[in-house]
CSV table of C-alpha atoms and ligand atoms in Angstrom, one decimal:
chain,number,residue,atom,x,y,z
N,141,UNK,CA,-209.9,-91.1,76.4
N,142,UNK,CA,-207.9,-87.9,78.3
N,143,UNK,CA,-206.7,-89.2,81.9
N,144,UNK,CA,-206.9,-86.7,84.5
N,145,UNK,CA,-203.7,-86.2,86.2
N,146,UNK,CA,-201.6,-84.0,88.0
N,147,UNK,CA,-198.5,-83.4,89.5
N,148,UNK,CA,-198.2,-81.1,92.9
N,149,UNK,CA,-194.5,-80.3,93.8
N,150,UNK,CA,-194.1,-78.8,97.4
N,151,UNK,CA,-191.5,-76.5,97.0
N,152,UNK,CA,-189.2,-77.2,94.1
N,153,UNK,CA,-185.5,-76.2,94.7
N,154,UNK,CA,-182.9,-75.7,92.0
N,155,UNK,CA,-179.9,-76.3,94.1
N,156,UNK,CA,-177.5,-75.1,91.1
N,157,UNK,CA,-177.8,-72.2,88.5
N,158,UNK,CA,-176.4,-69.1,87.0
N,159,UNK,CA,-178.4,-66.0,87.5
N,160,UNK,CA,-175.6,-63.6,86.1
N,161,UNK,CA,-176.3,-60.0,86.3
N,162,UNK,CA,-177.9,-56.8,84.8
N,163,UNK,CA,-179.9,-57.3,81.5
N,164,UNK,CA,-179.3,-61.1,81.7
N,165,UNK,CA,-180.2,-61.5,85.3
N,166,UNK,CA,-183.4,-59.5,84.5
N,167,UNK,CA,-184.4,-62.1,81.7
N,168,UNK,CA,-183.8,-65.1,83.4
N,169,UNK,CA,-184.5,-64.8,87.4
N,170,UNK,CA,-188.0,-64.4,86.7
N,171,UNK,CA,-188.2,-67.9,85.3
N,172,UNK,CA,-186.7,-69.3,88.5
N,173,UNK,CA,-188.5,-67.5,90.9
N,174,UNK,CA,-191.9,-68.5,89.5
N,175,UNK,CA,-191.5,-72.3,89.5
N,176,UNK,CA,-189.1,-72.8,92.1
N,177,UNK,CA,-189.0,-71.7,95.9
N,178,UNK,CA,-185.2,-71.5,95.8
N,179,UNK,CA,-182.2,-72.2,94.2
N,180,UNK,CA,-178.6,-71.9,94.9
N,181,UNK,CA,-176.9,-69.1,93.0
N,182,UNK,CA,-173.4,-69.4,91.2
N,183,UNK,CA,-170.9,-67.0,91.8
N,184,UNK,CA,-168.4,-67.3,88.9
N,185,UNK,CA,-169.4,-63.4,87.6
N,186,UNK,CA,-167.2,-61.1,86.3
N,187,UNK,CA,-165.6,-60.2,88.6
N,188,UNK,CA,-166.5,-63.1,91.0
N,189,UNK,CA,-168.5,-62.7,94.4
N,190,UNK,CA,-166.0,-63.2,96.8
N,191,UNK,CA,-166.1,-60.9,99.5
N,192,UNK,CA,-169.3,-58.9,101.5
N,193,UNK,CA,-169.2,-56.4,99.4
N,194,UNK,CA,-169.7,-57.8,96.1
N,195,UNK,CA,-172.1,-60.5,97.9
N,196,UNK,CA,-174.4,-58.0,99.5
N,197,UNK,CA,-174.7,-55.9,96.2
N,198,UNK,CA,-175.2,-59.4,94.4
N,199,UNK,CA,-178.1,-60.2,96.8
N,200,UNK,CA,-179.4,-56.9,96.5
N,201,UNK,CA,-180.0,-56.8,92.6
N,202,UNK,CA,-181.2,-60.5,93.0
N,203,UNK,CA,-184.0,-59.6,95.7
N,204,UNK,CA,-185.1,-56.4,93.5
N,205,UNK,CA,-185.5,-58.4,90.7
N,206,UNK,CA,-187.5,-61.2,92.7
N,207,UNK,CA,-189.4,-58.7,93.8
N,208,UNK,CA,-192.8,-60.5,95.0
N,209,UNK,CA,-192.4,-63.8,94.1
N,210,UNK,CA,-191.9,-66.3,96.5
N,211,UNK,CA,-188.0,-67.5,96.0
N,212,UNK,CA,-185.0,-68.0,98.4
N,213,UNK,CA,-181.9,-67.1,96.7
N,214,UNK,CA,-179.5,-69.2,98.5
N,215,UNK,CA,-176.1,-67.6,97.9
N,216,UNK,CA,-172.5,-69.3,97.6
N,217,UNK,CA,-168.8,-67.3,97.3
N,218,UNK,CA,-166.5,-68.0,94.9
N,219,UNK,CA,-163.5,-70.1,96.5
N,220,UNK,CA,-160.3,-68.3,97.3
N,221,UNK,CA,-158.2,-68.5,100.4
N,222,UNK,CA,-160.3,-67.0,103.2
N,223,UNK,CA,-159.2,-66.4,106.8
N,224,UNK,CA,-161.6,-68.2,109.5
N,225,UNK,CA,-162.6,-64.6,110.5
N,226,UNK,CA,-163.5,-63.8,107.0
N,227,UNK,CA,-165.6,-67.1,106.8
N,228,UNK,CA,-167.1,-66.2,110.1
N,229,UNK,CA,-168.2,-62.9,108.8
N,230,UNK,CA,-169.7,-64.1,105.6
N,231,UNK,CA,-171.3,-67.2,106.7
N,232,UNK,CA,-175.1,-65.6,107.5
N,233,UNK,CA,-175.2,-64.8,104.0
N,234,UNK,CA,-174.3,-67.8,102.2
N,235,UNK,CA,-175.2,-71.5,101.6
N,236,UNK,CA,-171.9,-72.6,100.3
N,237,UNK,CA,-168.5,-72.0,99.1
N,238,UNK,CA,-168.1,-73.0,95.5
N,239,UNK,CA,-164.6,-74.4,94.5
N,240,UNK,CA,-163.7,-74.0,90.8
N,241,UNK,CA,-160.3,-75.4,89.4
N,242,UNK,CA,-158.5,-72.7,88.1
N,243,UNK,CA,-159.7,-72.5,84.1
N,244,UNK,CA,-161.9,-75.4,83.7
N,245,UNK,CA,-165.0,-73.7,83.0
N,246,UNK,CA,-166.8,-70.3,82.2
N,247,UNK,CA,-165.3,-67.2,84.2
N,248,UNK,CA,-163.1,-70.0,86.4
N,249,UNK,CA,-159.8,-68.5,85.6
N,250,UNK,CA,-159.7,-67.0,89.4
N,251,UNK,CA,-160.4,-70.5,90.5
N,252,UNK,CA,-157.6,-73.0,92.4
N,253,UNK,CA,-154.6,-73.9,91.0
N,254,UNK,CA,-153.0,-75.7,93.6
N,255,UNK,CA,-155.5,-77.5,95.9
N,256,UNK,CA,-152.6,-78.0,98.7
N,257,UNK,CA,-153.0,-74.2,98.9
N,258,UNK,CA,-156.7,-74.6,99.4
N,259,UNK,CA,-156.6,-76.8,102.0
N,260,UNK,CA,-156.3,-74.5,104.8
N,261,UNK,CA,-159.5,-72.4,103.7
N,262,UNK,CA,-161.1,-75.8,103.6
N,263,UNK,CA,-160.5,-76.8,107.2
N,264,UNK,CA,-162.2,-73.2,108.2
N,265,UNK,CA,-165.2,-74.2,106.2
N,266,UNK,CA,-165.2,-77.4,108.1
N,267,UNK,CA,-164.9,-76.1,111.4
N,268,UNK,CA,-167.3,-73.2,110.6
N,269,UNK,CA,-169.5,-76.1,109.3
N,270,UNK,CA,-169.9,-74.0,105.7
N,271,UNK,CA,-170.5,-76.7,102.9
N,272,UNK,CA,-168.1,-76.8,99.8
N,273,UNK,CA,-169.4,-77.3,96.2
N,274,UNK,CA,-167.1,-78.3,93.9
N,275,UNK,CA,-166.7,-78.4,90.2
N,276,UNK,CA,-165.0,-81.3,89.9
N,277,UNK,CA,-163.1,-81.5,86.6
N,278,UNK,CA,-159.6,-81.9,85.8
N,279,UNK,CA,-157.5,-80.7,82.7
N,280,UNK,CA,-157.3,-83.8,81.2
N,281,UNK,CA,-159.5,-85.5,78.5
N,282,UNK,CA,-162.4,-84.1,78.1
N,283,UNK,CA,-164.3,-87.2,78.4
N,284,UNK,CA,-162.3,-88.2,81.2
N,285,UNK,CA,-161.9,-85.2,83.5
N,286,UNK,CA,-164.5,-85.9,86.0
N,287,UNK,CA,-163.4,-89.4,86.2
N,288,UNK,CA,-159.8,-88.0,86.9
N,289,UNK,CA,-161.4,-85.7,89.5
N,290,UNK,CA,-162.8,-88.3,91.9
N,291,UNK,CA,-159.4,-89.3,93.6
N,292,UNK,CA,-159.5,-85.4,94.6
N,293,UNK,CA,-163.1,-86.1,95.8
N,294,UNK,CA,-161.7,-89.0,97.9
N,295,UNK,CA,-158.7,-87.2,99.3
N,296,UNK,CA,-160.9,-84.3,100.5
N,297,UNK,CA,-163.5,-86.4,102.2
N,298,UNK,CA,-160.6,-88.3,103.9
N,299,UNK,CA,-158.9,-85.7,104.8
N,300,UNK,CA,-162.2,-83.4,106.5
N,301,UNK,CA,-164.2,-85.9,107.8
N,302,UNK,CA,-166.8,-83.3,109.0
N,303,UNK,CA,-167.0,-81.3,105.8
N,304,UNK,CA,-170.2,-81.6,103.7
N,305,UNK,CA,-168.9,-81.7,100.1
N,306,UNK,CA,-171.3,-81.5,96.9
N,307,UNK,CA,-170.1,-83.2,93.5
N,308,UNK,CA,-171.6,-80.6,91.8
N,309,UNK,CA,-173.4,-81.8,88.4
N,310,UNK,CA,-172.1,-85.0,88.1
N,311,UNK,CA,-172.1,-87.1,84.6
N,312,UNK,CA,-170.6,-90.5,85.1
N,313,UNK,CA,-171.5,-93.6,86.8
N,314,UNK,CA,-168.3,-93.6,88.8
N,315,UNK,CA,-169.2,-90.6,90.3
N,316,UNK,CA,-172.7,-92.0,91.2
N,317,UNK,CA,-170.6,-94.8,93.1
N,318,UNK,CA,-168.4,-92.8,94.8
N,319,UNK,CA,-171.5,-91.4,96.6
N,320,UNK,CA,-171.8,-94.6,98.5
N,321,UNK,CA,-168.1,-94.5,99.9
N,322,UNK,CA,-168.3,-91.4,102.4
N,323,UNK,CA,-171.2,-90.2,104.3
N,324,UNK,CA,-170.4,-86.9,103.8
N,325,UNK,CA,-170.5,-86.5,100.3
N,326,UNK,CA,-173.5,-85.5,98.2
N,327,UNK,CA,-174.1,-84.6,94.6
N,328,UNK,CA,-176.2,-82.3,92.2
N,329,UNK,CA,-177.1,-83.8,88.6
N,330,UNK,CA,-178.7,-81.2,86.0
N,331,UNK,CA,-181.7,-82.1,83.7
N,332,UNK,CA,-179.4,-81.9,80.8
N,333,UNK,CA,-177.3,-85.1,81.8
N,334,UNK,CA,-180.2,-86.9,82.3
N,335,UNK,CA,-181.3,-86.4,79.0
N,336,UNK,CA,-178.5,-86.1,76.3
N,337,UNK,CA,-175.3,-88.3,75.9
N,338,UNK,CA,-172.7,-86.9,73.7
N,339,UNK,CA,-174.2,-88.2,70.7
N,340,UNK,CA,-177.1,-85.3,70.9
N,341,UNK,CA,-174.3,-82.6,70.9
N,342,UNK,CA,-172.0,-83.9,68.3
N,343,UNK,CA,-173.1,-87.2,66.9
N,344,UNK,CA,-174.8,-85.3,64.0
N,345,UNK,CA,-174.7,-82.2,63.3
N,346,UNK,CA,-172.9,-79.8,66.1
N,347,UNK,CA,-175.8,-78.4,68.5
N,348,UNK,CA,-174.2,-75.6,70.5
N,349,UNK,CA,-176.8,-75.2,72.9
N,350,UNK,CA,-176.3,-78.7,73.7
N,351,UNK,CA,-172.5,-77.9,74.7
N,352,UNK,CA,-171.6,-77.2,78.6
N,353,UNK,CA,-169.3,-78.4,81.0
N,354,UNK,CA,-168.8,-81.0,82.3
N,355,UNK,CA,-169.7,-82.4,78.7
N,356,UNK,CA,-172.4,-85.1,78.2
N,357,UNK,CA,-170.9,-88.6,78.5
N,358,UNK,CA,-171.9,-92.2,77.5
N,359,UNK,CA,-175.2,-94.0,77.4
N,360,UNK,CA,-174.4,-95.9,80.1
N,361,UNK,CA,-173.3,-92.7,82.5
N,362,UNK,CA,-176.8,-91.5,81.5
N,363,UNK,CA,-178.4,-94.4,82.8
N,364,UNK,CA,-176.7,-94.5,86.1
N,365,UNK,CA,-177.7,-90.8,86.7
N,366,UNK,CA,-181.1,-91.7,85.9
N,367,UNK,CA,-181.3,-94.5,87.8
N,368,UNK,CA,-180.2,-92.3,90.9
N,369,UNK,CA,-182.8,-89.5,90.4
N,370,UNK,CA,-185.9,-91.6,89.6
N,371,UNK,CA,-185.1,-93.9,92.8
N,372,UNK,CA,-184.4,-90.3,94.5
N,373,UNK,CA,-181.2,-91.4,95.8
N,374,UNK,CA,-181.2,-89.8,99.4
N,375,UNK,CA,-177.5,-88.3,98.6
N,376,UNK,CA,-178.4,-86.5,94.9
N,377,UNK,CA,-180.4,-83.3,94.7
N,378,UNK,CA,-181.5,-81.8,91.5
N,379,UNK,CA,-179.7,-78.7,90.4
N,380,UNK,CA,-180.4,-77.3,86.3
N,381,UNK,CA,-176.8,-75.5,86.2
N,382,UNK,CA,-179.1,-73.5,84.1
N,383,UNK,CA,-176.3,-71.3,82.6
N,384,UNK,CA,-177.5,-68.8,80.1
N,385,UNK,CA,-175.5,-67.5,77.5
N,386,UNK,CA,-176.4,-65.1,74.7
N,387,UNK,CA,-177.0,-66.2,71.2
N,388,UNK,CA,-173.9,-64.7,69.9
N,389,UNK,CA,-172.0,-66.4,72.3
N,390,UNK,CA,-173.7,-69.9,71.5
N,391,UNK,CA,-174.1,-69.9,68.0
N,392,UNK,CA,-170.4,-68.8,67.5
N,393,UNK,CA,-166.8,-69.9,66.6
N,394,UNK,CA,-165.6,-70.4,70.0
N,395,UNK,CA,-169.3,-71.5,71.7
N,396,UNK,CA,-169.6,-71.2,75.4
N,397,UNK,CA,-170.5,-73.8,77.7
N,398,UNK,CA,-173.7,-73.6,79.2
N,399,UNK,CA,-177.2,-74.8,78.3
N,400,UNK,CA,-180.2,-72.7,79.7
N,401,UNK,CA,-183.1,-74.9,81.4
N,402,UNK,CA,-184.6,-72.7,83.8
N,403,UNK,CA,-187.6,-72.3,82.2
N,404,UNK,CA,-188.3,-75.8,81.2
N,405,UNK,CA,-186.9,-77.8,84.1
N,406,UNK,CA,-190.1,-78.8,86.0
N,407,UNK,CA,-192.0,-79.6,82.9
N,408,UNK,CA,-189.1,-81.7,81.5
N,409,UNK,CA,-188.8,-83.7,84.9
N,410,UNK,CA,-192.3,-84.4,85.5
N,411,UNK,CA,-192.1,-86.1,81.8
N,412,UNK,CA,-188.7,-88.0,82.4
N,413,UNK,CA,-190.3,-89.5,85.8
N,414,UNK,CA,-193.3,-90.2,84.5
N,415,UNK,CA,-191.4,-92.0,81.5
N,416,UNK,CA,-189.8,-94.1,84.8
N,417,UNK,CA,-193.2,-94.4,86.4
N,418,UNK,CA,-191.0,-92.8,89.2
N,419,UNK,CA,-193.5,-89.5,89.7
N,420,UNK,CA,-193.6,-90.6,93.2
N,421,UNK,CA,-190.0,-89.9,93.7
N,422,UNK,CA,-190.1,-86.5,92.2
N,423,UNK,CA,-190.5,-84.5,95.4
N,424,UNK,CA,-187.4,-86.2,96.7
N,425,UNK,CA,-185.4,-85.6,94.2
N,426,UNK,CA,-186.1,-81.8,93.3
N,427,UNK,CA,-186.8,-80.6,97.2
N,428,UNK,CA,-186.7,-83.3,100.0
N,429,UNK,CA,-183.3,-84.5,99.7
N,430,UNK,CA,-182.1,-80.6,99.4
N,431,UNK,CA,-183.7,-79.7,102.7
N,432,UNK,CA,-182.5,-82.4,104.9
N,433,UNK,CA,-178.8,-82.4,103.1
N,434,UNK,CA,-178.3,-78.7,103.8
N,435,UNK,CA,-180.9,-78.5,106.5
N,436,UNK,CA,-182.8,-75.9,105.0
N,437,UNK,CA,-186.4,-74.9,104.9
N,438,UNK,CA,-187.8,-73.1,101.7
N,439,UNK,CA,-190.7,-71.0,101.5
N,440,UNK,CA,-194.0,-72.6,100.8
N,441,UNK,CA,-194.7,-72.9,97.5
N,442,UNK,CA,-197.2,-75.4,95.7
N,443,UNK,CA,-196.4,-76.0,91.6
N,444,UNK,CA,-198.9,-77.9,89.8
N,445,UNK,CA,-198.1,-79.4,86.3
N,446,UNK,CA,-200.7,-80.9,84.0
N,447,UNK,CA,-200.5,-83.2,80.8
N,448,UNK,CA,-201.2,-79.9,78.9
N,449,UNK,CA,-199.0,-79.1,75.9
N,450,UNK,CA,-196.3,-76.2,76.3
N,451,UNK,CA,-194.7,-75.0,73.6
N,452,UNK,CA,-191.1,-73.9,74.7
N,453,UNK,CA,-190.7,-70.1,73.0
N,454,UNK,CA,-187.5,-69.7,70.7
N,455,UNK,CA,-185.9,-67.3,72.8
N,456,UNK,CA,-186.1,-65.7,76.1
N,457,UNK,CA,-184.2,-62.2,75.5
N,458,UNK,CA,-181.2,-63.1,74.0
N,459,UNK,CA,-181.2,-66.6,75.4
N,460,UNK,CA,-182.2,-70.1,73.4
N,461,UNK,CA,-183.5,-72.1,76.0
N,462,UNK,CA,-183.0,-76.0,75.7
N,463,UNK,CA,-186.3,-77.4,73.7
N,464,UNK,CA,-186.5,-74.1,72.0
N,465,UNK,CA,-189.4,-74.2,69.5
N,466,UNK,CA,-190.5,-77.8,70.5
N,467,UNK,CA,-193.8,-78.9,72.8
N,468,UNK,CA,-193.3,-80.3,75.8
N,469,UNK,CA,-196.4,-82.6,77.1
N,470,UNK,CA,-196.4,-81.3,80.5
N,471,UNK,CA,-197.1,-77.7,81.5
N,472,UNK,CA,-197.3,-75.5,84.8
N,473,UNK,CA,-200.8,-74.5,85.6
N,474,UNK,CA,-200.9,-73.4,88.8
N,475,UNK,CA,-198.0,-71.8,91.7
N,476,UNK,CA,-199.6,-71.1,94.6
L,1181,DOR,O1,-171.8,-75.4,81.1
L,1181,DOR,C1,-171.2,-74.8,82.1
L,1181,DOR,N1,-171.8,-73.3,82.2
L,1181,DOR,N2,-170.6,-75.2,82.8
L,1181,DOR,C2,-170.0,-74.5,84.2
L,1181,DOR,O2,-169.5,-75.1,85.0
L,1181,DOR,C3,-170.7,-73.0,84.4
L,1181,DOR,C4,-171.6,-72.5,83.2
L,1181,DOR,C5,-171.8,-71.3,83.1
L,1181,DOR,O3,-171.4,-70.4,83.9
L,1181,DOR,O4,-172.1,-70.8,82.0
L,1182,ZN,ZN1,-172.7,-74.4,86.9
């Protein structure tokens, strides 16, 4: 017998995502602005978003694509050496500043090469109460890059005790543990790192649409992430890191890093939380934790999901989504 059940999410938030620009932005933004009430927009465009003019232009483009959808784009700036005055001027437009170590991922060539030179700016962020979001990977062996970066998080947490630091898209059990050691250290986790391990990417035939940075890790890492998520760990937020690339950049010799999950994220999260009997904690994970951590009040939006099969399209524009052509057991049935 079919049980009638519904999951209603109040103002779900995606605290890390890539909208890109131009035609790609037109393809992907409506998919997020339909089902989420807000999202944190990453600044790794070409050129990067690191000044007021570029930021205002990008906000204008995003808002024109969002149109009448109820969706708050929480903007970020690409980390560079900013003066206090510059940051003071930029603060009203942003939720935080995103730091990429130089060269660790897509469009991060302009990132930070030497942390010592970044610390004056980080001090300004602390004083201005602007959160610092970090892509925490070194240039070490690919499976160890996050673990090798953890001492840098510790150094920053100790040196800047008033700064909100967000470890973006954590992938390891060690990162989950570190959350408990510093009161002002937080994290996002993606959908895909809750679902896949390195085996899904490279254990059989290579699956380029599951290639991302940081790379998916071991089963025990995934288990630690899932445990934290399904318990709505109070310092963990959902951030899809949905990162669209055109199919010719993914199915290529030299595959771009990024998994496109925006259109299936909520459906797949409900499935995962239901499998773990944790539906009651999904609201905390996809919205309440982020509201509390960042002290934000997103627009009101109620998203209903029901156990009705959802056939994931093969493509959205030029982009192949995660679970392309597969059937997911949950669908979004109402957005109000
Ligand atoms: O897989 C990824 N893709 N990881 C990142 O950090 C960046 C992102 C992108 O922009 O494509
Ligand atoms: Zn990202």
